[in-house]
CSV table of C-alpha atoms in Angstrom, one decimal:
chain,number,residue,atom,x,y,z
R,1,MET,CA,-20.7,-32.3,11.7
R,2,THR,CA,-18.5,-31.5,8.7
R,3,ARG,CA,-20.0,-34.5,6.8
R,4,LEU,CA,-23.5,-33.4,7.6
R,5,PHE,CA,-22.9,-29.9,6.4
R,6,ASP,CA,-21.3,-31.2,3.2
R,7,LEU,CA,-24.5,-33.1,2.5
R,8,ALA,CA,-26.8,-30.1,3.4
R,9,ARG,CA,-24.8,-27.4,1.6
R,10,PRO,CA,-26.1,-28.1,-2.0
R,11,VAL,CA,-29.7,-28.0,-0.7
R,12,LEU,CA,-29.3,-24.9,1.4
R,13,HIS,CA,-27.4,-23.0,-1.3
R,14,ALA,CA,-30.1,-23.9,-3.9
R,15,LEU,CA,-32.5,-21.9,-1.8
R,16,PRO,CA,-32.7,-18.1,-1.4
R,17,PRO,CA,-30.4,-17.1,1.5
R,18,GLU,CA,-33.1,-16.1,3.9
R,19,ALA,CA,-35.2,-19.2,3.2
R,20,ALA,CA,-32.1,-21.4,3.9
R,21,HIS,CA,-31.5,-19.5,7.1
R,22,ARG,CA,-35.0,-20.1,8.3
R,23,MET,CA,-34.9,-23.7,7.4
R,24,THR,CA,-31.7,-24.1,9.4
R,25,VAL,CA,-33.1,-22.5,12.5
R,26,ALA,CA,-36.3,-24.6,12.2
R,27,ALA,CA,-34.2,-27.8,11.9
R,28,LEU,CA,-32.1,-26.9,14.9
R,29,LYS,CA,-35.3,-26.0,16.9
R,30,ALA,CA,-36.7,-29.4,16.0
R,31,GLY,CA,-33.5,-31.1,17.3
R,32,ILE,CA,-32.1,-31.9,13.9
R,33,GLY,CA,-28.5,-31.2,13.1
R,34,ALA,CA,-27.0,-30.1,16.4
R,35,PRO,CA,-24.7,-32.3,18.6
R,36,ARG,CA,-26.4,-33.9,21.5
R,37,GLU,CA,-23.6,-33.0,23.8
R,38,ARG,CA,-20.9,-30.3,23.7
R,39,ALA,CA,-17.3,-31.6,23.1
R,40,PRO,CA,-14.9,-30.6,25.9
R,41,ASP,CA,-12.8,-27.5,25.4
R,42,ASP,CA,-9.1,-27.4,25.8
R,43,PRO,CA,-8.5,-25.6,29.1
R,44,ILE,CA,-5.8,-23.4,27.5
R,45,LEU,CA,-8.6,-21.5,25.6
R,46,SER,CA,-10.5,-20.5,28.8
R,47,SER,CA,-10.6,-16.9,30.0
R,48,VAL,CA,-12.5,-14.7,32.5
R,49,VAL,CA,-14.1,-11.5,31.2
R,50,TRP,CA,-16.6,-9.5,33.2
R,51,ASN,CA,-16.2,-12.1,36.0
R,52,ARG,CA,-17.7,-14.7,33.6
R,53,ALA,CA,-15.8,-17.8,32.8
R,54,PHE,CA,-15.6,-18.4,29.0
R,55,LEU,CA,-14.7,-21.9,27.9
R,56,ASN,CA,-13.2,-20.5,24.8
R,57,PRO,CA,-13.1,-17.0,23.2
R,58,VAL,CA,-15.0,-17.7,20.0
R,59,GLY,CA,-18.7,-16.7,20.0
R,60,LEU,CA,-21.6,-16.6,17.6
R,61,ALA,CA,-22.5,-13.1,16.6
R,62,ALA,CA,-25.9,-11.6,16.7
R,63,GLY,CA,-28.0,-12.0,13.6
R,64,PHE,CA,-28.1,-15.8,13.3
R,65,ASP,CA,-30.6,-16.4,16.2
R,66,LYS,CA,-32.6,-13.2,16.1
R,67,ASP,CA,-35.4,-14.4,18.3
R,68,ALA,CA,-33.5,-16.6,20.8
R,69,GLU,CA,-34.9,-19.8,19.3
R,70,VAL,CA,-31.8,-22.0,19.4
R,71,PRO,CA,-29.1,-20.7,21.7
R,72,GLY,CA,-28.6,-24.1,23.4
R,73,ALA,CA,-28.1,-25.9,20.0
R,74,MET,CA,-25.5,-23.4,18.9
R,75,LEU,CA,-23.6,-23.6,22.2
R,76,ARG,CA,-23.4,-27.4,21.7
R,77,PHE,CA,-21.6,-26.8,18.4
R,78,GLY,CA,-18.7,-25.5,20.6
R,79,PHE,CA,-19.1,-21.7,20.7
R,80,GLY,CA,-17.7,-20.1,23.9
R,81,PHE,CA,-20.8,-17.9,24.0
R,82,VAL,CA,-23.8,-17.1,21.9
R,83,GLU,CA,-25.4,-13.7,21.2
R,84,VAL,CA,-29.1,-13.6,20.2
R,85,GLY,CA,-30.9,-10.7,18.6
R,86,SER,CA,-31.1,-8.0,17.6
R,87,ILE,CA,-34.5,-7.9,19.5
R,88,THR,CA,-36.8,-4.9,19.4
R,89,PRO,CA,-39.4,-4.1,22.0
R,90,ARG,CA,-42.3,-4.5,19.7
R,91,PRO,CA,-42.6,-7.0,16.8
R,92,GLN,CA,-41.7,-5.5,13.4
R,93,PRO,CA,-41.3,-7.2,10.0
R,94,GLY,CA,-38.0,-5.5,8.9
R,95,ASN,CA,-37.3,-4.4,5.3
R,96,PRO,CA,-39.0,-5.9,2.2
R,97,LYS,CA,-37.6,-9.1,0.8
R,98,PRO,CA,-35.2,-9.9,-0.8
R,99,ARG,CA,-32.9,-8.5,1.9
R,100,LEU,CA,-30.1,-11.1,2.3
R,101,PHE,CA,-27.5,-11.8,-0.5
R,102,ARG,CA,-24.7,-14.3,-0.8
R,103,LEU,CA,-21.6,-12.9,-2.5
R,104,ALA,CA,-20.1,-16.3,-3.2
R,105,GLN,CA,-17.0,-15.2,-5.2
R,106,ASP,CA,-16.1,-12.7,-2.4
R,107,ARG,CA,-16.8,-15.0,0.6
R,108,ALA,CA,-19.2,-12.3,1.8
R,109,VAL,CA,-22.8,-11.4,2.6
R,110,ILE,CA,-24.9,-8.3,2.2
R,111,ASN,CA,-27.9,-7.8,4.4
R,112,ARG,CA,-30.5,-5.1,4.8
R,113,MET,CA,-32.8,-7.0,7.2
R,114,GLY,CA,-33.9,-3.9,9.1
R,115,PHE,CA,-34.2,-5.4,12.6
R,116,ASN,CA,-36.9,-7.9,11.8
R,117,SER,CA,-37.9,-9.1,15.2
R,118,LYS,CA,-40.8,-10.9,16.9
R,119,GLY,CA,-40.3,-8.6,19.9
R,120,HIS,CA,-39.3,-8.9,23.5
R,121,ALA,CA,-42.1,-11.0,24.9
R,122,PRO,CA,-41.6,-14.3,23.0
R,123,ALA,CA,-37.8,-14.1,23.4
R,124,ILE,CA,-38.1,-13.6,27.2
R,125,ALA,CA,-40.6,-16.5,27.4
R,126,ARG,CA,-38.0,-18.8,25.8
R,127,LEU,CA,-35.1,-17.5,27.9
R,128,GLU,CA,-37.0,-18.0,31.1
R,129,GLY,CA,-36.9,-21.7,30.5
R,130,ARG,CA,-33.2,-21.9,29.4
R,131,ASP,CA,-30.7,-24.1,31.2
R,132,GLU,CA,-28.0,-21.7,32.2
R,133,ALA,CA,-25.5,-24.6,32.4
R,134,GLU,CA,-25.6,-24.8,28.6
R,135,GLY,CA,-23.3,-21.8,28.4
R,136,LEU,CA,-23.0,-18.0,28.3
R,137,LEU,CA,-25.6,-16.0,26.5
R,138,GLY,CA,-25.6,-12.4,25.3
R,139,VAL,CA,-28.7,-10.5,24.2
R,140,ASN,CA,-28.4,-7.9,21.5
R,141,LEU,CA,-30.9,-5.1,21.7
R,142,GLY,CA,-32.4,-3.0,18.9
R,143,ALA,CA,-34.9,-0.1,18.6
R,144,ASN,CA,-38.2,-0.1,16.7
R,145,LYS,CA,-38.1,1.8,13.5
R,146,ASP,CA,-41.0,4.0,14.4
R,147,THR,CA,-40.0,4.7,18.0
R,148,GLY,CA,-40.2,8.2,19.3
R,149,ASP,CA,-37.3,7.8,21.7
R,150,VAL,CA,-34.5,5.4,20.5
R,151,ALA,CA,-32.7,5.4,23.8
R,152,ALA,CA,-35.9,4.5,25.6
R,153,ASP,CA,-36.1,1.3,23.5
R,154,TYR,CA,-32.7,0.2,24.7
R,155,VAL,CA,-33.5,1.1,28.3
R,156,THR,CA,-36.6,-1.1,28.1
R,157,GLY,CA,-34.5,-3.9,26.7
R,158,VAL,CA,-32.0,-3.7,29.5
R,159,GLU,CA,-34.7,-3.7,32.1
R,160,ARG,CA,-36.5,-6.7,30.6
R,161,PHE,CA,-33.5,-8.9,29.7
R,162,ALA,CA,-31.1,-8.2,32.5
R,163,PRO,CA,-32.4,-11.2,34.5
R,164,HIS,CA,-31.9,-13.5,31.5
R,165,ALA,CA,-28.5,-12.7,30.0
R,166,ASP,CA,-24.8,-12.9,30.8
R,167,TYR,CA,-24.3,-9.6,29.0
R,168,LEU,CA,-26.4,-7.1,27.0
R,169,VAL,CA,-25.6,-5.2,23.9
R,170,ALA,CA,-27.0,-1.9,22.6
R,171,ASN,CA,-26.7,-2.2,18.8
R,172,VAL,CA,-26.5,1.4,17.6
R,173,SER,CA,-24.6,0.6,14.4
R,174,SER,CA,-26.9,-1.3,12.1
R,175,PRO,CA,-26.9,0.5,8.7
R,176,ASN,CA,-30.4,-0.7,7.9
R,177,THR,CA,-32.5,1.4,10.3
R,178,PRO,CA,-32.6,5.0,9.2
R,179,GLY,CA,-30.9,7.4,11.7
R,180,LEU,CA,-29.7,4.7,14.1
R,181,ARG,CA,-26.0,5.2,13.5
R,182,ALA,CA,-26.4,8.8,14.6
R,183,MET,CA,-26.6,7.3,18.1
R,184,GLN,CA,-22.8,6.9,17.9
R,185,ARG,CA,-22.2,10.6,18.0
R,186,ARG,CA,-20.6,11.8,21.2
R,187,GLU,CA,-23.5,13.5,23.0
R,188,ALA,CA,-26.1,11.0,21.9
R,189,LEU,CA,-23.9,8.0,22.8
R,190,ALA,CA,-23.1,9.5,26.3
R,191,ASP,CA,-26.8,10.0,27.0
R,192,LEU,CA,-27.7,6.5,25.8
R,193,ILE,CA,-25.0,4.8,27.9
R,194,GLU,CA,-25.9,6.7,31.0
R,195,ARG,CA,-29.5,5.7,30.6
R,196,VAL,CA,-28.9,2.0,29.9
R,197,LEU,CA,-26.4,1.7,32.8
R,198,ALA,CA,-29.0,3.3,35.1
R,199,ALA,CA,-31.7,0.9,33.8
R,200,ARG,CA,-29.9,-2.2,35.0
R,201,GLY,CA,-30.4,-1.1,38.6
R,202,GLY,CA,-28.8,-3.5,41.0
R,203,ALA,CA,-28.2,-6.1,38.4
R,204,SER,CA,-24.6,-7.0,37.7
R,205,VAL,CA,-25.1,-7.8,34.0
R,206,PRO,CA,-22.4,-6.1,31.8
R,207,VAL,CA,-23.7,-3.7,29.1
R,208,LEU,CA,-21.8,-3.2,25.8
R,209,VAL,CA,-22.3,-1.1,22.8
R,210,LYS,CA,-21.8,-2.4,19.2
R,211,ILE,CA,-20.2,0.1,16.8
R,212,ALA,CA,-19.7,0.5,13.1
R,213,PRO,CA,-16.4,0.0,11.2
R,214,ASP,CA,-17.1,3.1,9.0
R,215,LEU,CA,-16.2,5.7,11.7
R,216,ASP,CA,-13.6,8.3,10.9
R,217,ALA,CA,-10.7,9.1,13.3
R,218,ALA,CA,-12.5,11.8,15.2
R,219,GLU,CA,-15.6,9.6,15.7
R,220,ARG,CA,-13.4,6.7,17.0
R,221,GLU,CA,-11.7,9.1,19.4
R,222,ASP,CA,-15.1,10.3,20.7
R,223,ILE,CA,-16.5,6.8,21.2
R,224,ALA,CA,-13.4,5.7,23.1
R,225,ALA,CA,-13.5,8.8,25.3
R,226,VAL,CA,-17.2,8.3,26.0
R,227,ALA,CA,-16.7,4.6,26.7
R,228,LEU,CA,-14.1,5.4,29.4
R,229,GLU,CA,-16.0,8.4,30.8
R,230,THR,CA,-19.3,6.6,31.2
R,231,GLY,CA,-18.0,3.2,32.5
R,232,ILE,CA,-19.6,1.1,29.8
R,233,ASP,CA,-18.5,-2.5,30.2
R,234,GLY,CA,-17.2,-3.1,26.7
R,235,LEU,CA,-17.5,-2.4,23.0
R,236,ILE,CA,-18.2,-4.8,20.1
R,237,VAL,CA,-16.1,-3.9,17.1
R,238,SER,CA,-17.6,-4.0,14.6
R,239,ASN,CA,-20.9,-4.2,12.7
R,240,THR,CA,-21.2,-4.5,9.0
R,241,THR,CA,-19.9,-1.9,6.6
R,242,VAL,CA,-21.7,0.3,4.1
R,243,ALA,CA,-18.4,0.6,2.1
R,244,ARG,CA,-17.8,-1.5,-0.9
R,245,PRO,CA,-14.0,-2.3,-1.2
R,246,ASP,CA,-12.5,-2.4,-4.6
R,247,GLY,CA,-12.3,-5.8,-6.2
R,248,LEU,CA,-15.6,-7.3,-5.3
R,249,GLN,CA,-16.5,-9.8,-8.0
R,250,SER,CA,-20.0,-11.0,-7.2
R,251,PRO,CA,-23.0,-9.8,-9.2
R,252,GLU,CA,-24.7,-8.9,-5.9
R,253,ARG,CA,-22.0,-6.4,-4.8
R,254,ASP,CA,-24.1,-3.4,-5.6
R,255,GLU,CA,-27.0,-4.4,-3.4
R,256,THR,CA,-27.6,-1.9,-0.6
R,257,GLY,CA,-27.1,-2.9,3.0
R,258,GLY,CA,-24.3,-3.9,5.3
R,259,LEU,CA,-21.4,-6.0,3.9
R,260,SER,CA,-19.9,-8.7,6.0
R,261,GLY,CA,-17.5,-11.6,5.5
R,262,ALA,CA,-14.0,-11.7,4.2
R,263,PRO,CA,-13.9,-8.1,2.8
R,264,LEU,CA,-14.7,-6.8,6.3
R,265,MET,CA,-11.7,-8.5,8.0
R,266,ALA,CA,-9.1,-5.8,7.3
R,267,PRO,CA,-11.2,-2.6,8.0
R,268,ALA,CA,-12.9,-4.1,11.1
R,269,THR,CA,-9.6,-5.3,12.5
R,270,ALA,CA,-8.0,-1.8,11.9
R,271,CYS,CA,-10.9,-0.2,13.7
R,272,LEU,CA,-10.5,-2.7,16.6
R,273,GLY,CA,-6.8,-1.9,16.9
R,274,ASP,CA,-7.5,1.9,16.9
R,275,ILE,CA,-10.2,1.5,19.6
R,276,TYR,CA,-7.8,-0.7,21.7
R,277,LYS,CA,-5.1,2.0,21.5
R,278,LEU,CA,-7.5,4.8,22.3
R,279,THR,CA,-8.9,3.0,25.3
R,280,GLY,CA,-5.4,2.0,26.5
R,281,GLY,CA,-6.4,-1.6,26.9
R,282,ARG,CA,-8.7,-0.6,29.8
R,283,LEU,CA,-11.9,-1.9,28.2
R,284,PRO,CA,-12.8,-5.4,27.1
R,285,LEU,CA,-13.4,-5.5,23.3
R,286,VAL,CA,-15.1,-8.1,21.3
R,287,GLY,CA,-13.6,-8.4,17.8
R,288,VAL,CA,-16.1,-9.2,14.9
R,289,GLY,CA,-15.9,-8.9,11.2
R,290,GLY,CA,-14.5,-11.2,8.6
R,291,ILE,CA,-13.4,-14.1,10.8
R,292,ALA,CA,-13.2,-17.4,8.8
R,293,SER,CA,-10.3,-19.3,10.5
R,294,GLY,CA,-8.3,-19.6,13.6
R,295,THR,CA,-5.7,-17.4,12.1
R,296,ASP,CA,-8.3,-14.6,11.6
R,297,ALA,CA,-9.5,-15.0,15.2
R,298,TYR,CA,-6.0,-14.8,16.5
R,299,ALA,CA,-5.4,-11.6,14.5
R,300,LYS,CA,-8.4,-10.0,16.3
R,301,ILE,CA,-7.0,-11.1,19.6
R,302,ARG,CA,-3.6,-9.6,18.7
R,303,ALA,CA,-5.3,-6.4,17.7
R,304,GLY,CA,-6.8,-6.1,21.2
R,305,ALA,CA,-9.9,-8.3,21.4
R,306,SER,CA,-10.7,-10.2,24.6
R,307,LEU,CA,-13.3,-12.3,22.8
R,308,VAL,CA,-14.2,-12.7,19.1
R,309,GLN,CA,-17.4,-13.5,17.2
R,310,LEU,CA,-18.3,-14.9,13.7
R,311,TYR,CA,-21.4,-15.5,11.7
R,312,SER,CA,-21.0,-14.8,7.9
R,313,ALA,CA,-18.3,-17.4,7.3
């Protein structure tokens, strides 16, 4: 697979980032590029979280397979789990293009996609025919930009996807949908969590919330307290950052949107460590942001993560 990528890289990087991404997903969907079978995992990497057996702790973060087109192909690459989405109830185009930028000198990416999504219906149709033996699947849920009740969109997502997912995520931390991050405030977050937990009814599917790395100390304390009080099943720490660390070299560094990749590693891991301490290790955490090596992944686990995810690298 490394040789295949070495051959494809010059072609993909000659294209605009979003076009390269769509070409990659289309190729995988057509059966081109992915392994036919998954290589066996070393048993030492296995773990059980939420009563689910993970073959290894390294997952694919939401954003790559937004519409649940290729989860099986990505699992065959060796991921311990794959998270699709963010998926909004109704189709929406997202923000105007260009909206995805490579920061090659900084090993980073900026995106302002804006929850571009084909909606719940086509994703559910694909997942209904999925072979569950392929591996564990998470579904990341978003809200439509023009919705009148943000929490209701997440409730709808939980109701519809609970039968098709091994876990669900309420993504309230994307910086590219106006007002969405306000859902992380204490009262709004508590209301959201109570509603989504009620929406799953008798289903045993775990529900998580994905938070931002740009929270101040008081906001982190509030989120940790709400998480423990409401009984949410876990937190994903973290989404992209709106901050721009000193020292970015790429010409695209001033583009608006969320920054991910290597510059996010330190702040996201610091946020993860804080949340772990504030929750006293009583809540499973998924560490995301800046992972590009086994060393990075292990740093997240040492900071308190039960599982980790990557995408930008």
